[in-house]
Amino acid sequence: MRGRTSRQHVKEEEGKETARLVLRKFTLGDAPALAAYRSDPEVSRYQSWESPVSTEEAERLAVTLSAGDPRDPGWFQYAVERRDVPGLIGDVGVRRSEDGRQAELGFTLARAFQGCGYATEAVARVVKFLLADEGLHRVSAACDGRNVRSAGLLERVGFRREGHLVQSTWIKGEWTDDILFGLLASEYRASSATGRP
Ligand SMILES: CC(C)(COP(=O)(O)OP(=O)(O)OC[C@H]1O[C@@H](n2cnc3c(N)ncnc32)[C@H](O)[C@@H]1OP(=O)(O)O)[C@@H](O)C(=O)NCCC(=O)NCCS
């Protein structure tokens, strides 16, 4: 919470909007939708959690997530909802480094809402918050080497592929590759000036 004014804090609590989405804190009421998409094996395939996820487990998670603050070190998770239809459709996670100058992203959409550009829109908004509004130096993300939808999203938002780790993570009974992505504030400023997201 370094250097944060109470005015900034109130503003942050209000969440973020994009053309079609609201990014806000989790609430207990999000638990059924959270349990539903975390229980979908297609959604959890390249993620660290095991499906199915019970409503009770999702309730505990929603309560924990609702207490977080996106300016603190560690993970904060935004709940993503459409502006016109209430209800959780996914989430964007941000892990700030201890010194607050870098962050790592993660993201998930319920299957019914994939293929509409919602994840690109939500992640682009969070990247703008981190690199343009908050002045972080670098944002990164990593995905399973087979997760082409995740890699495609990151490239649409402007991330640069910067590494491929071979069989670097043991997950769900197998060794998997990780593709690493990065985006510097300087690159973000340059691409914004030339019309990129
Ligand atoms: C990763 C994930 C969020 C990507 O979702 P996605 O729907 O592919 O990504 P977007 O929301 O950006 O949508 C892009 C797609 O919508 C289409 N689209 C439709 N309308 C659009 C619009 N108005 N604007 C932009 N894109 C639009 C695009 O053409 C693209 O489709 P394509 O991939 O068939 O070319 C999703 O696959 C997911 O939740 N996976 C499970 C969890 C996971 O693995 N997370 C990543 C961990 S690293």
XYZ file of C-alpha atoms and ligand atoms in Angstrom:
245
model
C 0.000 0.000 0.000
C 3.064 2.213 -0.425
C 2.334 5.868 -1.211
C -1.370 5.318 -1.791
C -3.752 8.158 -1.039
C -7.247 7.504 0.288
C -8.680 9.084 -2.909
C -6.764 6.625 -5.104
C -7.930 3.798 -2.886
C -11.604 4.704 -3.274
C -11.161 4.984 -7.048
C -9.558 1.540 -7.200
C -12.370 -0.027 -5.181
C -14.806 1.106 -7.874
C -13.306 -1.340 -10.367
C -12.582 -0.873 -14.056
C -14.698 -0.667 -17.158
C -14.060 -1.450 -20.802
C -16.415 -1.108 -23.751
C -18.243 -4.340 -22.838
C -16.936 -5.395 -19.423
C -16.630 -4.518 -15.760
C -13.598 -5.722 -13.791
C -14.331 -5.672 -10.074
C -13.601 -7.412 -6.790
C -14.979 -10.890 -6.182
C -18.014 -11.312 -3.933
C -19.513 -14.371 -2.249
C -22.283 -14.313 -4.866
C -19.706 -15.192 -7.554
C -19.068 -18.622 -6.003
C -21.543 -20.723 -8.077
C -20.274 -19.344 -11.407
C -16.651 -19.648 -10.230
C -17.223 -23.292 -9.218
C -18.923 -23.998 -12.561
C -16.124 -22.765 -14.806
C -13.322 -24.071 -12.570
C -15.026 -27.477 -12.769
C -14.958 -27.525 -16.590
C -12.080 -29.859 -17.610
C -11.535 -27.835 -20.805
C -11.033 -24.683 -18.720
C -8.805 -26.309 -16.083
C -6.704 -28.309 -18.577
C -3.636 -26.042 -18.488
C -4.263 -24.558 -15.051
C -2.851 -25.505 -11.658
C -6.184 -26.389 -10.033
C -7.934 -29.773 -10.265
C -11.548 -29.942 -11.375
C -14.231 -30.358 -10.188
C -14.294 -27.465 -7.712
C -17.142 -27.557 -5.187
C -19.350 -24.539 -4.435
C -18.003 -24.567 -0.843
C -14.424 -24.437 -2.140
C -15.379 -21.620 -4.533
C -17.073 -19.746 -1.675
C -13.872 -19.899 0.389
C -11.869 -18.730 -2.615
C -14.309 -15.886 -3.411
C -14.115 -14.639 0.188
C -10.297 -14.722 0.111
C -10.208 -12.954 -3.260
C -12.679 -10.296 -2.122
C -10.246 -9.228 0.622
C -7.334 -8.583 -1.749
C -6.033 -5.276 -3.086
C -4.552 -4.937 -6.601
C -1.827 -2.571 -5.382
C -0.402 -4.971 -2.804
C 2.369 -7.523 -3.507
C 1.116 -11.034 -4.273
C -1.933 -12.229 -6.187
C -5.070 -10.173 -6.738
C -7.870 -11.514 -8.908
C -10.386 -9.333 -10.782
C -13.865 -10.758 -11.338
C -14.970 -10.133 -14.949
C -18.593 -9.458 -15.795
C -20.402 -8.054 -18.845
C -21.777 -4.544 -18.495
C -25.162 -5.454 -19.948
C -25.716 -8.854 -18.287
C -24.751 -9.289 -14.594
C -22.883 -12.423 -13.598
C -19.310 -13.648 -13.399
C -17.868 -14.794 -16.761
C -14.196 -15.141 -15.787
C -11.257 -13.584 -13.987
C -7.920 -11.879 -14.502
C -5.220 -12.511 -11.892
C -2.334 -10.119 -11.202
C 0.689 -11.023 -9.101
C 2.676 -7.949 -8.102
C 6.309 -8.420 -7.176
C 7.475 -7.522 -3.661
C 8.945 -4.210 -4.859
C 5.745 -3.441 -6.794
C 7.602 -2.707 -10.059
C 6.648 -5.850 -12.014
C 3.578 -8.042 -12.299
C 2.594 -11.414 -13.722
C -0.839 -12.077 -15.249
C -3.201 -15.046 -15.423
C -6.689 -15.221 -16.929
C -9.660 -17.526 -17.329
C -13.003 -17.305 -19.098
C -15.953 -19.662 -18.776
C -16.194 -21.660 -22.011
C -19.525 -20.105 -23.019
C -17.827 -16.678 -23.174
C -14.684 -17.618 -25.077
C -14.294 -16.620 -28.712
C -15.845 -13.150 -28.228
C -12.724 -11.094 -27.510
C -13.655 -10.629 -23.839
C -10.339 -11.925 -22.489
C -8.338 -9.656 -24.800
C -10.451 -6.703 -23.680
C -10.079 -7.512 -19.965
C -6.343 -8.240 -20.097
C -5.665 -5.101 -22.176
C -7.444 -3.028 -19.511
C -5.369 -4.543 -16.701
C -2.158 -4.033 -18.696
C -3.089 -0.362 -19.198
C -3.698 -0.011 -15.454
C -0.345 -1.575 -14.606
C 1.932 -0.018 -17.227
C 0.267 3.325 -18.008
C -1.600 4.256 -14.804
C 0.584 2.599 -12.158
C 3.925 3.020 -13.943
C 5.195 -0.557 -13.541
C 8.317 -1.461 -15.520
C 7.281 -4.870 -16.894
C 4.348 -7.272 -17.066
C 4.835 -10.973 -17.787
C 2.778 -14.098 -18.330
C 3.486 -17.784 -18.884
C 1.356 -20.473 -20.446
C 1.518 -24.162 -21.268
C 3.206 -24.724 -24.639
C -0.007 -26.283 -25.983
C -2.278 -23.450 -24.838
C -2.630 -21.717 -28.198
C -5.659 -19.644 -27.155
C -3.732 -18.173 -24.234
C -0.652 -17.449 -26.393
C -2.872 -15.864 -29.070
C -4.529 -13.601 -26.523
C -1.183 -12.426 -25.132
C 0.139 -11.626 -28.602
C -3.066 -9.700 -29.444
C -2.530 -7.558 -26.356
C 1.064 -6.840 -27.440
C 3.146 -9.275 -25.395
C 6.433 -10.488 -26.868
C 7.434 -14.161 -26.711
C 10.661 -14.254 -24.772
C 11.281 -17.850 -23.899
C 10.288 -21.486 -24.243
C 11.082 -23.704 -21.291
C 11.080 -27.391 -22.196
C 9.392 -29.791 -19.750
C 9.783 -27.251 -16.982
C 6.574 -27.785 -14.976
C 5.143 -30.992 -13.517
C 1.396 -30.631 -13.702
C -1.445 -33.130 -13.748
C 0.851 -36.144 -14.058
C 3.186 -34.928 -16.826
C 6.089 -32.635 -17.589
C 4.893 -29.628 -19.583
C 6.573 -26.814 -21.538
C 6.127 -23.180 -20.546
C 6.064 -20.303 -23.021
C 7.127 -17.023 -21.440
C 5.816 -13.623 -22.504
C 6.874 -10.125 -21.506
C 5.827 -6.562 -22.132
C 7.905 -3.561 -21.017
C 6.403 -0.170 -20.266
C 8.630 1.319 -22.981
C 7.265 -1.166 -25.538
C 3.723 -0.474 -24.395
C 4.197 3.287 -24.783
C 5.718 2.840 -28.251
C 2.927 0.531 -29.440
C 0.213 2.782 -27.963
C 1.678 5.718 -29.887
C 1.410 3.744 -33.119
C -2.159 2.601 -32.478
C -1.667 -0.833 -30.887
C -4.069 -1.743 -27.984
C -7.098 -18.234 -22.529
C -8.547 -17.807 -22.764
C -8.945 -16.786 -21.706
C -8.639 -17.170 -24.158
O -9.982 -16.936 -24.460
P -10.409 -16.490 -25.934
O -11.865 -16.427 -25.962
O -9.700 -17.334 -26.935
O -9.760 -15.056 -26.058
P -10.506 -13.712 -26.398
O -11.549 -13.454 -25.386
O -9.481 -12.685 -26.581
O -11.245 -14.011 -27.764
C -10.525 -14.118 -28.978
C -11.396 -14.815 -29.986
O -12.653 -14.112 -30.071
C -12.899 -13.725 -31.443
N -13.727 -12.507 -31.391
C -15.055 -12.499 -31.622
N -15.555 -11.276 -31.433
C -14.508 -10.476 -31.082
C -14.403 -9.098 -30.762
N -15.454 -8.291 -30.745
N -13.184 -8.616 -30.433
C -12.109 -9.414 -30.438
N -12.152 -10.745 -30.722
C -13.355 -11.268 -31.048
C -11.512 -13.617 -32.030
O -11.536 -13.751 -33.421
C -10.813 -14.801 -31.378
O -11.256 -15.998 -31.964
P -10.212 -17.079 -32.559
O -9.301 -17.469 -31.445
O -11.091 -18.192 -32.999
O -9.493 -16.375 -33.645
C -9.510 -19.016 -22.691
O -9.163 -19.930 -23.691
C -9.515 -19.718 -21.346
O -10.117 -19.247 -20.385
N -8.861 -20.896 -21.256
C -8.873 -21.676 -20.037
C -8.024 -21.057 -18.947
C -6.587 -20.890 -19.386
O -5.984 -21.789 -19.939
N -6.031 -19.699 -19.097
C -4.699 -19.337 -19.471
C -3.744 -19.723 -18.444
S -2.091 -19.148 -18.886
